[in-house]
Each structure stands twice: as structure tokens, then as C-alpha cells.
Amino acid sequence: MSVDWSISFDEKIMPKDMQNAATPEEYIKYHANSVRDYKAFWANIASELEWFKKWDKTLDDSNPPFYKWFAGGELNASYLCLDRHIKTGRKNKVAIIWEGEPMENGKPKEVRKITYNEMYREVNRVAHLLKNRYQIKKGDVIGLYMPMIPELPIFMLAAARLGATFCVVFSGFSSDAIAERMNDAEAKILVTADGAWRGGKVLDLKSIVDQALQKTKTISKVVVLNRTNNKINMTDGRDELFDQVMKDIPVNTYVEPEKVKSESPLYVLYTSGTTGKPKGQVHDVGGYMTLLHATMKWVFDIHDHDVYWCMADIGWVTGHSYIVFGPLMEGATEVMYEGLPVFPEQDRWASIIERYGVSIFYTSPTAVRGWIKGGDQWVKIHDVKTVRLLHSVGEPLNPEAFRWLFKHVGREMVPFGSTWWMTETGGIMISHVPGLMMVPMKPGTNGLPIPGIDADVVDEDGNSQKQNERGFLVIKNPWPGMPLTIFKDPDRFKEVYFSKFKNVFYAGDYAVRDPDGYFWVLGRADEIIKVAGHRLGTYELESALMKHNSVAESAVVGVPDDIKGEVPVAFVILKQGAQPNDTLKNELKDTVRKTVGPVASLKDVIFVSKLPKTRSAKIMRRVVKAVAIGKPPGDTTTLDDEASVEEVKNAYAQLSGEVGSS
Ligand code: WT7
């Protein structure tokens, strides 16, 4: 757990002019009604979408935990995001205002304003390409390793149109990570670009793909977009230029959207777990789109006149849900920004808010902490008064970050929340819902569960935890948007999420509930590290270290960081003969970066001769972590392993003695 900031359960702030202001008690009453008959509640929301065929059963719960929402119903996500708006008066409304990273004379060099009609045309053309040139059909998987350019959502929507499944790999992942995911997902083709702009430099995506393709088994074609005019090598018979293969497809091409079953897979997205390889989270169409529709309304209060900006990368679930499917389904106008929010200067993000008049802004604690460090002057030179709603996601929002953004962008009057959810949940689960009922805010809280979601904090035995006491976060009812399974591994799905507590979803987070019923998610209860909101499994980092032939064993733990929330530190036992020096340290850091990707940068490598283990030979991570932080482990944290307080103390003394003397 990385959070050790002090929080106040008592401070309550009500945003200004809220017509739907409510007390926590009023909201809890409303909420209790919504979960009492949650099936009927969600069915009501689902009926606001356009279905080709209505469902036979709201929830098929005959085989828990493999639930089918709106079973038998038929719809199409691409149809909901595009065709519907074309027919209902949003044809020429701007869907995406895209801003590229490079600047020229103090202005963005490239801005593309793409209307719903233009999106519709492009998605149809790309769907035609996928279907006819690459024979992609219902059930096939396509891989996407792309920069933040409009063609990424276009490919996602085109796949969805065909009823095919897409699998996006974040562009900060390495070739090994791509290969592992593409092999597991059995992707048929991979779409990429010559490069991606990141902080003024070109990240050479294509050569990373070339390396990955040496290890993939199922990919027969690679489609390459031109983004950076980067010089690339094309492999004959395998690689095809996007511009080339698209040029003869007419602008008025129409590909009929497949009538897709509600419970069929829309996408697979890989997440780090605590053990083993990344888990492919499979999300459905009907439940997922229903949850996004609800949360776009309740959490973001989205309206036609808004300019919405979610700062995430589409490579993560936040981008899937709240850049692509959520806002487009609602017919919103949204900003999509390609690069670093602090390039070329600290104020890039604020200049974007000003340039387009952003009214709804979805950001992250790591970003905000970075801006605080950069200084107030940068935000002050921009007019950001158009912002009427703020939210954050990815990791706990510390009160300082809340206060800063609330003051400098929120003018101490707009709703601002910290939305808790995860890749697995598909969409937001615990959050303020200013579009529905606004309860008082508290700096750093996640607030109360959204309607229809029965979340709780429980003790080791699965009983509701007392107020103000730390416990495990769980969700007690099935919800629309939950994963169908882990791709090709249903047993693991059951084991990871539904075995710690019987029949309830175990999120893997520690949380507290305060006397008003508000949730405060404190951080991971397991071996997942959140670095700048990105999720890394210690197992992945440790396996990467093992690739270096000097490493005998290692333990990676997360330590607190002022900006990134947490950063990984490795404790390494070397093989005999290897020299523990700075050169080796750097080599090891490099190995991890190359194996997992630039997202995985070890802050430090500490050489030790022994790692503390429990009797069943599990590494005592809390001891390693305590040593990394330089604070003895508490006496009461018996939740995490079977070691006694005495054993933990001894192990701590030994390891810190060794680290201290080296
Ligand atoms: C983990 C899930 C879902 C979008 C991005 C992350 C942490 C996420 C919050 C928040 C405290 C949060 C949790 C969670 N987390 N949002 N508002 N407050 N913690 O998705 O990569 O699947 O990570 O992120 O630890 O379990 P993810």
C-alpha cells in the first residue's frame, strides 16, 4: 500500500449551484432501492440503448461467476456510436477534436476536427478493409499497437462493426509484451504505425513490432499507418501500408453492422496480475455499453453542448471506455490529445482546455502532482473557466492534489471526484454522480458506489468491516460491464476474483468506509504496483529480471513516490561470481525496461544475499517493502501472509541490517 497521507472524514464541500444536492443519507436510500432489484434497475437503463433484438433474459446467472447480461439481445457497439447519431441530427457535429503533439510557432502543428459523419465513413471503409482484404469476421481477434491518433478508435469501431474482437496493446509496452499478448489472443492481424510522438521524440513502433513478430504465431499481416514519416522497413508479403490498401475504398462505402449477441466479446485487454502471465479480460457488448451509458450520464453529466476531455491513453481501459465507447455512444464532442500533457512546456494541458473550451475534464493524480511540482504560474496563464466538472482515476487521489486542481481549475466550485474502478469492472463503480444526485465532496474520497452496484468493505472472513477500519473491497452483485471471463482461462477467472470470498468479486484493493458510508480506496492489497496509475505485476518485473544471467532470485516491491504514487524497487540475489556494482544495476534496469517496456522503470536495484521467506517459501513482501521504505512493518498486518509477528521482526532486522551495511 502506498498511501500514507492523512485524510479527513469530516471535511465536506458542496459544489456551487447544484440543483440535485443530496445528503449522504438521501443518496444511500436511493442507492439501496437500486440494488434491491438490480436486475430490473439495469434492464431499465439498457432499454435506453438501441437494440436490434431485445434480450430474452436480463441476467443469465445459471453458471456463476460467468454471467450473461441481457442474454439473447442483439446490438452493435459501432452502430450505437455512429449510425444512431447520423440519423438523429448529430451528423455534422464534431465527434473528435484531435490535437497532435508537435508544436510550431507556439501552436499545435496539426489539429483534426472529425465529425460523426466523417467517423462513420472512415469506420465503414476500415470495416470493409478488414472484412474483404483480411477476411476478418465475427469471433476473429485483431491486434492494435498504435499511437493516440483517430485511426485507433476507428479500427476499434470497425472491428466492433464486424462483430470481431480487438486487442489493444499500450504503445509503451515492449516487443515481448506484444508477442505474449498477441499469441495468447491468437490475433490474426496487427495494426501499427511507423512511429508515435512522445515528448518531442519518435517512438519507433514499427521496429518494436518487427521484433515482436519474430515470436508471434498467428499474425499473418501487419497494417502500417504513417504518423511520423519515420523511416521503416517493410517485410514483403506481410506488411502493408494503410494508405495504400485504403486508397481504392470509396468514401461512401457501407458495411452493415453485424447483429452481435449481447454476451459476445467486444475486446480483450490484458492486465497485470499477481502471478503468471497477464490476464486477458474479455468484455461483452450489451452489459459494457449499458454501464458506459449510465456512467457517462451520472458521473460525467454529459450533454450535447459539452466539450469532454479524458486525458488517458486508449491503450488502457480508461481510454477504451471513456475516450472511445462512452463519449461516442453519447454523441459527445471530445478532445483527443496525442502526446505528453507537459510537452513542450508544463502548460500544454491547460492550453488544450483553453483552446477548445473543455467543460468536462477527466485526469489522474500523477498528472496533477506533476503540475503542482511544475508551479502554479503555468495554469494561471490560461483561461480554464469553461471547466464545470472534474474527475480523476487510476490511483488514490491525495487531498493535496484534490485541493490544487479544485482551486486552479475547479475555481473551488465544481464537482470533482475520484472514480474508482479497474480494467475488470469495465466502467466506473464508486464515484460521485453529479449528473444524478450530488453528495458533499471530501478531498481524496471515492464517494459512494454508483446506483446498481453493491460494493462493500469486508474483513478476512468476508463480513462487513466496521466503520473506519481497513478491509478488502468487494462487489457483491453481478453488474453490467463485468468481464465474461479471462481469455481462454475460466478457471483462473474464478480463482482470482471469486474464490477469496464466496460468490462476491474481490477487487484486490484495501479500502475504508467512513461514518457517512463513503469509500476510501487506499491501494492494492496484493502484489500489484501502480506506477503513475499504470498497473504492473511484481511477478512480471521479477520474471524480466530473471532474463539477465546474473540474477538468481529477486523480489520487486513498490515504494511511495511524490509524483507517480509508487515506483518499483528490486531486491536481487546474484548468482555466484556476478559482481554487485553500478554497471550491473544499470544493466538490470535496462533488462526490465526492454522486456516489459518503458512503463516499467526500476527506481533502484538493491543487492542482497537472502530474501525473507515464510515457511511455505513465499517471499515476505511486507518485510521487503518495509526495508525498502525504511520503516519497520507494523505488528498488526497479519492479513498478508502466515508469518508470525516475531518472524517478521527478525526477518526485517536481518534484511535491513544487510541493506544498511552494503
Ligand atoms: C486499480 C485498477 C480503471 C481505470 C484505471 C486503472 C487503482 C483506480 C482509483 C481511484 C484509488 C484507484 C485501484 C484499482 N485505482 N482508480 N480513483 N482511487 N485507487 O485500471 O489499471 O485496471 O487498475 O487502480 O488499485 O484496483 P487498472
XYZ file of C-alpha atoms and ligand atoms in Angstrom:
689
model
C 0.000 0.000 0.000
C 1.384 3.307 -0.992
C -0.922 5.748 0.694
C 0.172 7.298 3.918
C -1.336 10.762 3.581
C -3.699 11.741 6.326
C -7.302 12.060 5.311
C -10.187 13.787 6.987
C -13.565 12.107 7.098
C -15.212 15.287 8.380
C -14.432 17.949 5.800
C -17.400 18.313 3.475
C -17.532 20.553 0.448
C -20.607 21.072 -1.699
C -20.005 22.323 -5.229
C -21.861 25.522 -6.091
C -25.299 25.721 -7.677
C -26.093 22.021 -7.598
C -29.794 21.574 -8.209
C -29.538 17.941 -7.240
C -27.640 18.342 -3.984
C -28.342 15.474 -1.616
C -27.231 14.332 1.800
C -25.359 11.025 2.037
C -28.438 9.544 3.754
C -30.702 10.555 0.877
C -28.339 9.082 -1.654
C -27.890 5.871 0.320
C -31.646 5.436 0.404
C -31.922 5.893 -3.341
C -28.967 3.567 -3.840
C -30.412 0.848 -1.621
C -33.503 0.804 -3.819
C -31.401 0.457 -6.952
C -29.531 -2.593 -5.675
C -32.545 -4.296 -4.129
C -33.771 -5.279 -7.580
C -30.614 -4.554 -9.501
C -31.654 -6.654 -12.493
C -34.764 -4.581 -13.096
C -32.781 -1.436 -12.395
C -30.161 -2.212 -15.050
C -32.750 -3.519 -17.515
C -34.351 -0.117 -17.364
C -31.066 1.592 -18.256
C -30.297 -0.940 -21.001
C -33.619 -0.188 -22.641
C -32.306 3.337 -23.346
C -29.856 1.841 -25.869
C -30.999 0.842 -29.334
C -31.207 -2.933 -29.649
C -31.715 -4.859 -32.876
C -33.369 -7.533 -30.809
C -34.455 -7.236 -27.203
C -32.934 -9.644 -24.683
C -34.706 -12.799 -23.555
C -33.309 -12.649 -20.049
C -31.917 -9.629 -18.172
C -29.309 -11.752 -16.430
C -28.437 -15.334 -17.176
C -26.928 -16.352 -13.852
C -27.169 -20.093 -14.350
C -23.393 -20.560 -14.244
C -21.797 -18.127 -11.774
C -19.409 -16.352 -11.914
C -19.860 -16.454 -15.690
C -22.752 -14.095 -16.057
C -24.510 -13.124 -19.251
C -26.163 -9.735 -19.190
C -29.129 -9.147 -21.495
C -28.775 -12.679 -22.810
C -30.182 -13.215 -26.259
C -30.307 -9.496 -27.008
C -28.627 -8.219 -30.165
C -26.922 -4.885 -30.775
C -23.770 -3.374 -32.244
C -21.377 -1.015 -30.464
C -20.285 0.691 -33.685
C -23.914 1.272 -34.623
C -24.579 2.843 -31.220
C -21.545 5.120 -31.500
C -22.098 6.219 -35.113
C -25.153 5.219 -37.151
C -27.527 6.386 -34.448
C -26.074 9.902 -34.399
C -26.141 10.122 -38.178
C -29.862 9.519 -38.021
C -30.635 11.753 -35.064
C -29.243 15.125 -36.022
C -25.620 14.817 -34.943
C -24.344 14.028 -38.417
C -22.220 17.157 -38.698
C -21.423 17.515 -35.030
C -17.734 17.252 -34.206
C -17.030 13.919 -32.566
C -13.275 14.171 -32.036
C -11.065 17.231 -31.841
C -7.677 15.635 -32.213
C -4.503 17.538 -31.391
C -1.122 16.160 -32.391
C 1.849 16.651 -30.105
C 4.275 18.634 -32.300
C 4.111 22.441 -31.999
C 5.056 25.157 -34.464
C 5.278 28.874 -33.632
C 3.562 28.308 -30.311
C 0.636 26.494 -31.909
C -0.194 22.828 -32.382
C 1.019 21.835 -35.817
C -1.888 19.521 -36.528
C -5.480 19.663 -35.357
C -8.156 17.454 -36.875
C -11.836 18.071 -36.206
C -13.703 14.958 -37.213
C -17.493 14.958 -37.423
C -19.683 11.992 -36.639
C -20.324 11.632 -40.350
C -16.602 11.540 -41.096
C -16.028 8.981 -38.355
C -18.882 6.938 -39.767
C -17.385 6.974 -43.257
C -13.927 6.031 -42.080
C -15.182 3.252 -39.840
C -17.183 1.835 -42.726
C -14.176 1.987 -45.032
C -11.914 0.312 -42.483
C -14.567 -2.315 -41.741
C -14.636 -3.009 -45.478
C -10.868 -3.353 -45.481
C -10.845 -5.738 -42.534
C -13.642 -7.814 -43.937
C -12.612 -8.061 -47.560
C -8.864 -7.769 -47.606
C -8.085 -9.574 -44.365
C -11.184 -11.790 -44.077
C -11.856 -10.656 -40.527
C -15.203 -11.897 -39.272
C -17.195 -12.419 -36.094
C -15.048 -14.037 -33.450
C -11.667 -13.152 -35.002
C -9.196 -11.086 -32.989
C -7.225 -8.143 -34.394
C -4.283 -6.605 -32.549
C -3.771 -2.833 -32.307
C -0.424 -1.329 -31.283
C -0.919 2.292 -32.205
C -0.272 5.886 -31.253
C -3.020 8.151 -29.937
C -4.408 9.051 -33.341
C -8.057 8.943 -34.529
C -7.341 5.806 -36.544
C -7.083 3.862 -33.282
C -10.747 4.394 -32.300
C -11.628 3.986 -35.981
C -10.095 0.494 -36.058
C -11.743 -0.396 -32.740
C -15.145 0.659 -34.025
C -14.574 -1.075 -37.367
C -13.787 -4.352 -35.603
C -16.869 -3.903 -33.421
C -18.938 -3.288 -36.550
C -17.987 -6.729 -37.859
C -18.554 -8.395 -34.515
C -14.817 -9.077 -34.399
C -12.802 -8.706 -31.194
C -9.939 -6.261 -30.834
C -6.984 -6.326 -28.509
C -5.134 -3.063 -27.917
C -1.571 -3.137 -26.596
C -0.406 0.120 -24.996
C 2.345 1.740 -27.073
C 4.633 1.892 -24.011
C 4.926 -1.900 -23.971
C 7.872 -3.808 -25.401
C 8.079 -6.368 -28.191
C 7.976 -9.260 -25.706
C 4.816 -7.883 -24.177
C 3.210 -7.521 -27.613
C 4.178 -11.051 -28.637
C 2.867 -12.558 -25.409
C -0.486 -10.806 -25.767
C -0.882 -11.476 -29.496
C -0.109 -15.157 -29.023
C -2.498 -15.524 -26.143
C -5.249 -13.667 -28.007
C -4.465 -15.539 -31.251
C -4.672 -12.303 -33.196
C -4.850 -12.650 -36.984
C -3.528 -9.257 -37.995
C -1.745 -6.431 -36.208
C -2.232 -2.752 -36.948
C 0.545 -0.333 -36.071
C 2.220 2.886 -37.196
C 5.662 3.942 -38.295
C 6.070 5.817 -35.035
C 4.451 7.703 -32.187
C 5.220 11.188 -30.889
C 6.091 11.201 -27.238
C 7.744 14.165 -25.544
C 9.165 15.504 -28.814
C 10.692 12.190 -29.811
C 9.554 9.497 -32.170
C 8.966 6.139 -30.557
C 9.761 3.591 -33.234
C 6.671 1.413 -33.038
C 7.304 -0.458 -36.264
C 10.677 -1.872 -35.320
C 9.279 -2.948 -31.939
C 6.538 -4.742 -33.892
C 9.136 -6.328 -36.190
C 10.863 -7.828 -33.166
C 7.566 -8.966 -31.689
C 6.553 -10.660 -34.924
C 9.565 -12.946 -34.705
C 7.835 -14.526 -31.738
C 4.208 -14.492 -32.805
C 2.428 -17.490 -34.243
C -0.881 -16.318 -35.606
C -0.336 -12.924 -37.215
C -0.211 -13.071 -40.995
C -0.465 -9.387 -41.911
C 0.718 -6.107 -40.454
C -1.018 -2.874 -41.459
C 1.226 0.167 -41.061
C -0.069 3.723 -40.721
C 2.111 6.707 -41.407
C 2.184 9.103 -38.476
C 5.726 10.413 -38.111
C 7.379 9.911 -41.515
C 9.749 7.619 -39.714
C 11.929 5.524 -41.978
C 10.769 1.936 -41.684
C 11.413 -1.484 -43.159
C 8.563 -3.310 -44.791
C 8.521 -7.089 -44.843
C 7.329 -8.354 -48.209
C 4.130 -10.322 -48.173
C 3.448 -9.437 -44.567
C 3.440 -5.655 -44.169
C 1.034 -3.356 -45.978
C 0.771 0.411 -45.898
C -2.581 1.668 -44.656
C -2.751 4.482 -47.205
C -2.053 2.011 -49.983
C -4.668 -0.563 -49.049
C -7.301 2.096 -48.336
C -6.928 4.206 -51.434
C -9.432 2.374 -53.629
C -12.149 2.059 -50.998
C -14.788 4.699 -51.823
C -15.876 7.260 -49.216
C -19.482 6.129 -49.363
C -18.707 2.510 -48.562
C -21.268 0.932 -46.276
C -20.714 -2.200 -44.252
C -23.750 -3.406 -42.455
C -23.196 -3.632 -38.704
C -23.374 -7.255 -37.579
C -26.159 -8.115 -35.213
C -23.998 -9.097 -32.301
C -25.197 -11.049 -29.279
C -25.104 -9.029 -26.077
C -22.888 -11.593 -24.395
C -20.304 -11.853 -27.169
C -16.794 -10.416 -26.764
C -16.120 -6.813 -27.785
C -12.490 -6.777 -26.746
C -9.721 -8.483 -24.819
C -7.499 -6.245 -22.738
C -4.537 -7.610 -20.821
C -3.851 -6.613 -17.229
C -1.105 -7.476 -14.829
C -1.990 -9.931 -12.168
C -0.130 -11.081 -9.104
C 1.161 -14.313 -10.573
C 1.668 -15.703 -14.014
C 1.236 -14.066 -17.350
C -1.064 -11.069 -17.926
C -4.735 -11.868 -17.864
C -6.884 -11.200 -20.913
C -10.019 -9.501 -19.613
C -12.852 -10.199 -22.001
C -15.629 -7.620 -22.105
C -19.051 -8.129 -23.608
C -21.111 -5.748 -25.707
C -24.519 -5.348 -24.058
C -23.561 -5.081 -20.413
C -20.496 -2.982 -21.143
C -22.328 -0.444 -23.287
C -25.087 -0.214 -20.680
C -22.640 0.580 -17.883
C -20.897 3.175 -20.044
C -24.179 4.820 -20.948
C -25.152 5.051 -17.282
C -21.813 6.383 -16.078
C -21.481 8.924 -18.890
C -24.762 10.390 -17.677
C -24.384 10.057 -13.906
C -20.666 10.581 -13.397
C -19.841 12.938 -16.271
C -23.274 14.540 -16.693
C -22.592 14.576 -20.424
C -24.678 16.922 -22.594
C -24.637 17.949 -26.225
C -23.064 21.336 -25.551
C -20.136 19.879 -23.606
C -16.533 19.551 -24.677
C -15.270 16.478 -22.906
C -11.636 15.532 -22.421
C -10.343 12.310 -20.938
C -6.569 12.519 -20.737
C -5.893 8.768 -20.645
C -4.233 6.674 -23.336
C -6.525 4.369 -25.303
C -4.041 1.574 -24.570
C -5.589 1.335 -21.089
C -9.158 0.583 -20.126
C -9.873 4.214 -19.258
C -9.373 5.095 -22.910
C -11.433 2.150 -24.170
C -14.394 3.101 -22.000
C -14.135 6.855 -21.620
C -12.483 8.011 -24.841
C -13.919 5.562 -27.323
C -17.181 3.833 -26.437
C -18.675 6.017 -23.684
C -18.445 9.514 -25.141
C -19.063 8.442 -28.736
C -22.152 6.477 -27.757
C -23.451 9.640 -26.085
C -22.749 11.702 -29.202
C -20.338 13.937 -27.329
C -17.705 16.272 -28.698
C -14.418 15.221 -27.201
C -10.777 16.183 -27.253
C -8.197 13.530 -28.021
C -4.602 14.547 -27.427
C -1.702 12.604 -28.832
C 1.237 13.249 -26.572
C 2.627 14.266 -23.211
C 0.444 16.735 -21.308
C 3.556 18.702 -20.300
C 5.186 18.998 -23.720
C 6.834 21.244 -24.754
C 6.056 23.093 -21.516
C 4.227 22.458 -18.254
C 1.096 24.196 -19.502
C 0.257 22.115 -22.560
C -2.748 20.508 -20.860
C -4.121 23.870 -19.674
C -3.645 25.355 -23.135
C -5.730 22.499 -24.558
C -8.526 23.196 -22.083
C -8.439 26.842 -23.110
C -8.133 26.235 -26.866
C -11.227 24.028 -27.100
C -13.196 25.235 -24.102
C -13.143 21.895 -22.325
C -16.073 21.628 -19.912
C -15.598 18.107 -18.521
C -12.072 17.054 -17.624
C -11.023 13.528 -16.611
C -7.448 13.311 -15.360
C -5.188 11.423 -12.950
C -3.452 12.033 -9.612
C 0.005 11.510 -11.138
C -0.661 14.193 -13.739
C -1.929 16.635 -11.121
C 1.036 16.064 -8.808
C 3.344 16.740 -11.726
C 1.583 20.061 -12.426
C 1.792 21.078 -8.777
C 5.511 20.482 -8.902
C 5.783 22.464 -12.133
C 4.325 25.546 -10.398
C 1.006 27.435 -10.363
C 2.124 30.001 -12.906
C 1.509 27.642 -15.809
C -2.171 27.134 -15.217
C -2.665 30.812 -14.363
C -1.749 31.972 -17.847
C -4.708 30.105 -19.304
C -8.414 30.672 -19.144
C -9.787 27.366 -17.898
C -13.108 28.737 -16.659
C -15.075 26.597 -19.113
C -14.456 23.561 -16.900
C -17.621 22.671 -15.000
C -16.793 19.145 -13.899
C -13.634 17.287 -12.873
C -12.824 13.661 -12.192
C -9.692 11.669 -11.519
C -8.806 7.997 -11.912
C -6.058 5.415 -11.654
C -4.815 5.585 -8.082
C -5.809 7.199 -4.812
C -6.232 10.967 -5.135
C -4.315 12.595 -2.301
C -6.025 15.611 -0.686
C -3.234 17.980 -1.812
C -3.804 17.048 -5.443
C -7.551 17.409 -4.951
C -7.154 20.888 -3.452
C -4.796 22.119 -6.121
C -6.912 21.114 -9.107
C -10.110 22.128 -7.328
C -8.669 25.597 -6.803
C -6.803 26.217 -10.033
C -9.183 24.575 -12.478
C -12.346 23.971 -10.459
C -12.459 27.548 -9.038
C -13.461 25.886 -5.759
C -16.969 25.361 -7.030
C -17.272 22.474 -9.500
C -17.905 18.788 -8.736
C -14.638 16.868 -8.502
C -14.372 13.190 -7.710
C -12.028 10.251 -7.698
C -13.683 7.496 -9.689
C -12.761 4.019 -8.511
C -12.836 1.170 -10.967
C -10.488 -1.220 -12.723
C -9.900 -2.949 -16.046
C -12.007 -5.810 -14.785
C -15.048 -3.705 -13.917
C -15.327 -2.217 -17.424
C -16.531 1.113 -16.105
C -16.797 3.316 -13.035
C -18.080 1.624 -9.878
C -17.558 4.035 -6.975
C -17.842 7.741 -7.658
C -19.745 10.927 -7.120
C -22.613 11.136 -9.556
C -23.143 14.873 -10.180
C -25.372 14.093 -13.158
C -27.798 12.348 -10.831
C -27.500 13.408 -7.173
C -24.595 15.307 -5.678
C -23.487 14.459 -2.167
C -20.854 16.598 -0.416
C -17.281 16.003 -1.553
C -14.361 15.182 0.730
C -10.808 15.677 -0.524
C -9.490 12.261 -1.507
C -12.593 10.131 -1.149
C -14.077 7.946 -3.872
C -17.550 8.635 -2.535
C -20.358 6.123 -2.662
C -20.981 3.276 -5.116
C -22.927 4.260 -8.212
C -26.548 3.095 -8.364
C -26.949 -0.603 -9.096
C -23.559 -1.500 -7.628
C -23.449 -3.209 -4.254
C -19.896 -2.581 -3.053
C -18.640 -3.277 0.438
C -15.526 -3.370 2.592
C -15.123 -6.733 4.305
C -12.800 -8.363 6.804
C -10.756 -11.523 6.257
C -13.881 -13.647 6.796
C -15.953 -11.741 4.298
C -18.093 -9.934 6.864
C -18.758 -6.221 6.505
C -15.914 -4.382 8.151
C -16.528 -1.861 10.928
C -16.546 1.838 10.068
C -13.108 3.432 9.884
C -11.380 0.041 9.754
C -9.372 -1.134 6.815
C -10.667 -4.132 4.894
C -10.969 -5.592 1.410
C -13.049 -4.003 -1.304
C -15.641 -6.316 -2.862
C -18.605 -6.073 -5.213
C -21.461 -8.245 -4.102
C -23.745 -8.335 -7.125
C -23.072 -9.097 -10.788
C -23.010 -5.865 -12.778
C -23.271 -4.993 -16.447
C -19.765 -4.420 -17.795
C -18.140 -7.149 -15.709
C -15.724 -9.417 -17.587
C -17.121 -12.504 -19.291
C -14.002 -14.403 -18.273
C -10.225 -14.362 -18.542
C -9.497 -15.226 -22.165
C -9.114 -18.987 -22.519
C -8.752 -19.391 -18.759
C -12.115 -19.552 -16.977
C -10.614 -21.412 -14.013
C -8.256 -18.597 -13.344
C -11.115 -16.105 -13.579
C -12.946 -17.959 -10.846
C -9.834 -18.402 -8.757
C -8.563 -14.811 -8.888
C -11.813 -12.930 -8.378
C -14.397 -15.242 -6.869
C -12.562 -17.577 -4.519
C -11.239 -15.380 -1.709
C -14.818 -14.549 -0.771
C -17.569 -16.833 -1.914
C -19.626 -15.503 -4.813
C -18.500 -11.927 -4.477
C -15.998 -10.138 -6.663
C -12.701 -9.489 -4.890
C -11.071 -6.355 -6.292
C -7.656 -6.734 -4.645
C -7.794 -3.289 -3.024
C -7.737 -2.157 0.583
C -10.446 0.315 1.490
C -12.122 2.011 4.450
C -15.691 3.197 4.840
C -16.213 6.325 6.867
C -19.213 7.166 9.082
C -21.044 8.703 6.105
C -20.656 5.459 4.164
C -18.069 6.974 1.814
C -15.413 4.659 0.410
C -11.715 5.483 0.561
C -9.687 3.101 -1.560
C -6.211 3.035 -0.053
C -4.214 0.954 -2.506
C -3.588 -2.612 -3.579
C -3.780 -5.432 -1.072
C -1.797 -7.690 -3.372
C 1.381 -7.708 -5.415
C 0.288 -5.221 -7.992
C 2.162 -1.918 -8.152
C 0.523 1.197 -9.540
C 3.187 3.305 -11.202
C 1.728 6.621 -12.373
C -1.625 4.821 -12.376
C -0.280 2.052 -14.614
C -0.672 -1.410 -13.310
C 2.414 -3.613 -13.081
C 2.611 -7.049 -11.545
C 5.668 -7.682 -9.391
C 5.765 -11.120 -10.974
C 6.263 -9.631 -14.447
C 9.098 -7.441 -13.247
C 10.722 -10.325 -11.401
C 10.468 -12.586 -14.451
C 12.065 -9.840 -16.513
C 14.987 -9.669 -14.070
C 15.447 -13.425 -14.357
C 16.257 -12.904 -18.025
C 19.591 -11.463 -17.000
C 22.066 -14.270 -16.460
C 23.489 -12.753 -13.267
C 20.212 -12.958 -11.368
C 19.452 -15.904 -9.092
C 16.330 -14.547 -7.432
C 14.551 -11.255 -6.920
C 11.700 -9.509 -5.177
C 10.209 -6.313 -6.521
C 8.153 -4.037 -4.279
C 6.502 -0.660 -4.711
C 7.703 2.302 -2.661
C 5.931 5.668 -2.345
C 6.823 8.382 -4.832
C 5.801 12.048 -4.683
C 4.660 12.211 -8.275
C 3.998 8.691 -9.519
C 2.307 7.406 -6.370
C 4.502 4.326 -6.347
C 7.662 3.171 -8.096
C 9.228 -0.301 -8.201
C 12.433 -1.197 -6.345
C 14.123 -4.572 -6.895
C 15.931 -6.662 -4.285
C 18.215 -9.026 -6.150
C 20.228 -12.093 -5.188
C 23.046 -12.565 -7.666
C 24.412 -15.817 -8.997
C 27.850 -16.790 -7.805
C 30.597 -14.864 -9.490
C 28.464 -11.880 -10.519
C 29.766 -8.533 -9.290
C 27.282 -6.262 -7.480
C 28.176 -2.888 -8.974
C 26.563 0.108 -10.670
C 27.160 -1.228 -14.155
C 25.194 -4.325 -13.304
C 22.471 -2.229 -11.660
C 22.015 -0.284 -14.861
C 22.044 -3.442 -16.925
C 19.285 -4.880 -14.784
C 17.189 -1.732 -15.051
C 17.668 -1.894 -18.787
C 16.667 -5.538 -18.978
C 13.372 -4.774 -17.252
C 12.696 -1.764 -19.473
C 13.415 -3.784 -22.588
C 11.406 -6.812 -21.507
C 8.299 -5.112 -20.183
C 8.561 -1.704 -21.832
C 9.361 1.907 -20.910
C 6.421 1.893 -18.458
C 8.493 -0.361 -16.231
C 11.423 1.627 -14.895
C 13.019 0.326 -11.726
C 13.856 3.150 -9.359
C 16.586 1.177 -7.672
C 18.238 -2.218 -7.506
C 19.447 -3.445 -4.122
C 21.756 -6.457 -3.959
C 21.148 -8.857 -1.070
C 22.313 -12.344 -0.174
C 18.997 -13.640 1.100
C 15.295 -12.809 0.853
C 12.926 -13.285 3.797
C 10.608 -16.234 3.254
C 7.647 -17.755 5.051
C 7.590 -21.427 5.964
C 5.817 -22.189 2.728
C 8.679 -20.446 0.878
C 6.720 -17.351 -0.112
C 8.677 -14.137 -0.102
C 7.577 -11.947 2.796
C 6.828 -8.923 0.699
C 5.762 -6.685 3.504
C 9.170 -7.189 5.082
C 10.968 -6.396 1.844
C 8.723 -3.398 1.390
C 9.282 -2.190 4.924
C 13.030 -2.339 4.365
C 12.683 -0.518 1.045
C 10.720 2.244 2.753
C 12.941 2.218 5.839
C 10.094 1.710 8.299
C 9.579 -1.433 10.384
C 6.462 -3.417 9.448
C 3.561 -2.923 11.854
C 2.617 -5.609 14.362
C -0.924 -5.998 13.203
C -0.653 -6.616 9.498
C -1.308 -10.337 9.711
C -3.633 -10.150 6.708
C -0.912 -10.697 4.176
C 0.956 -13.904 4.980
C 1.140 -16.623 7.547
C 4.316 -15.458 9.309
C 4.196 -14.581 12.999
C 4.956 -11.108 14.286
C 8.222 -12.447 15.704
C 9.309 -13.946 12.389
C 8.501 -10.754 10.592
C 10.527 -8.719 13.085
C 13.534 -10.982 12.760
C 13.348 -11.032 9.009
C 13.124 -7.248 8.972
C 16.109 -6.877 11.281
C 18.173 -9.207 9.147
C 17.344 -7.710 5.782
C 17.614 -4.095 6.906
C 20.922 -4.953 8.603
C 22.226 -6.293 5.344
C 20.944 -3.407 3.241
C 22.201 -0.876 5.774
C 25.698 -2.308 5.731
C 26.059 -2.640 1.961
C -6.581 -0.349 -9.845
C -7.084 -0.790 -11.184
C -9.816 1.927 -14.063
C -9.021 2.860 -14.673
C -7.571 2.851 -14.495
C -6.990 1.795 -13.639
C -6.498 1.630 -8.593
C -8.099 3.095 -9.869
C -8.662 4.535 -8.342
C -9.151 5.594 -7.516
C -7.952 4.678 -5.739
C -7.794 3.607 -7.756
C -7.012 0.505 -7.719
C -7.573 -0.478 -8.739
N -7.451 2.721 -8.744
N -8.824 4.183 -9.640
N -9.975 6.543 -8.004
N -8.769 5.618 -6.227
N -7.431 3.673 -6.462
O -7.301 0.499 -14.046
O -5.037 -0.449 -14.365
O -7.034 -1.958 -14.014
O -6.074 -0.589 -12.143
O -6.258 1.037 -9.868
O -5.940 -0.051 -7.033
O -7.651 -1.795 -8.265
P -6.333 -0.689 -13.698
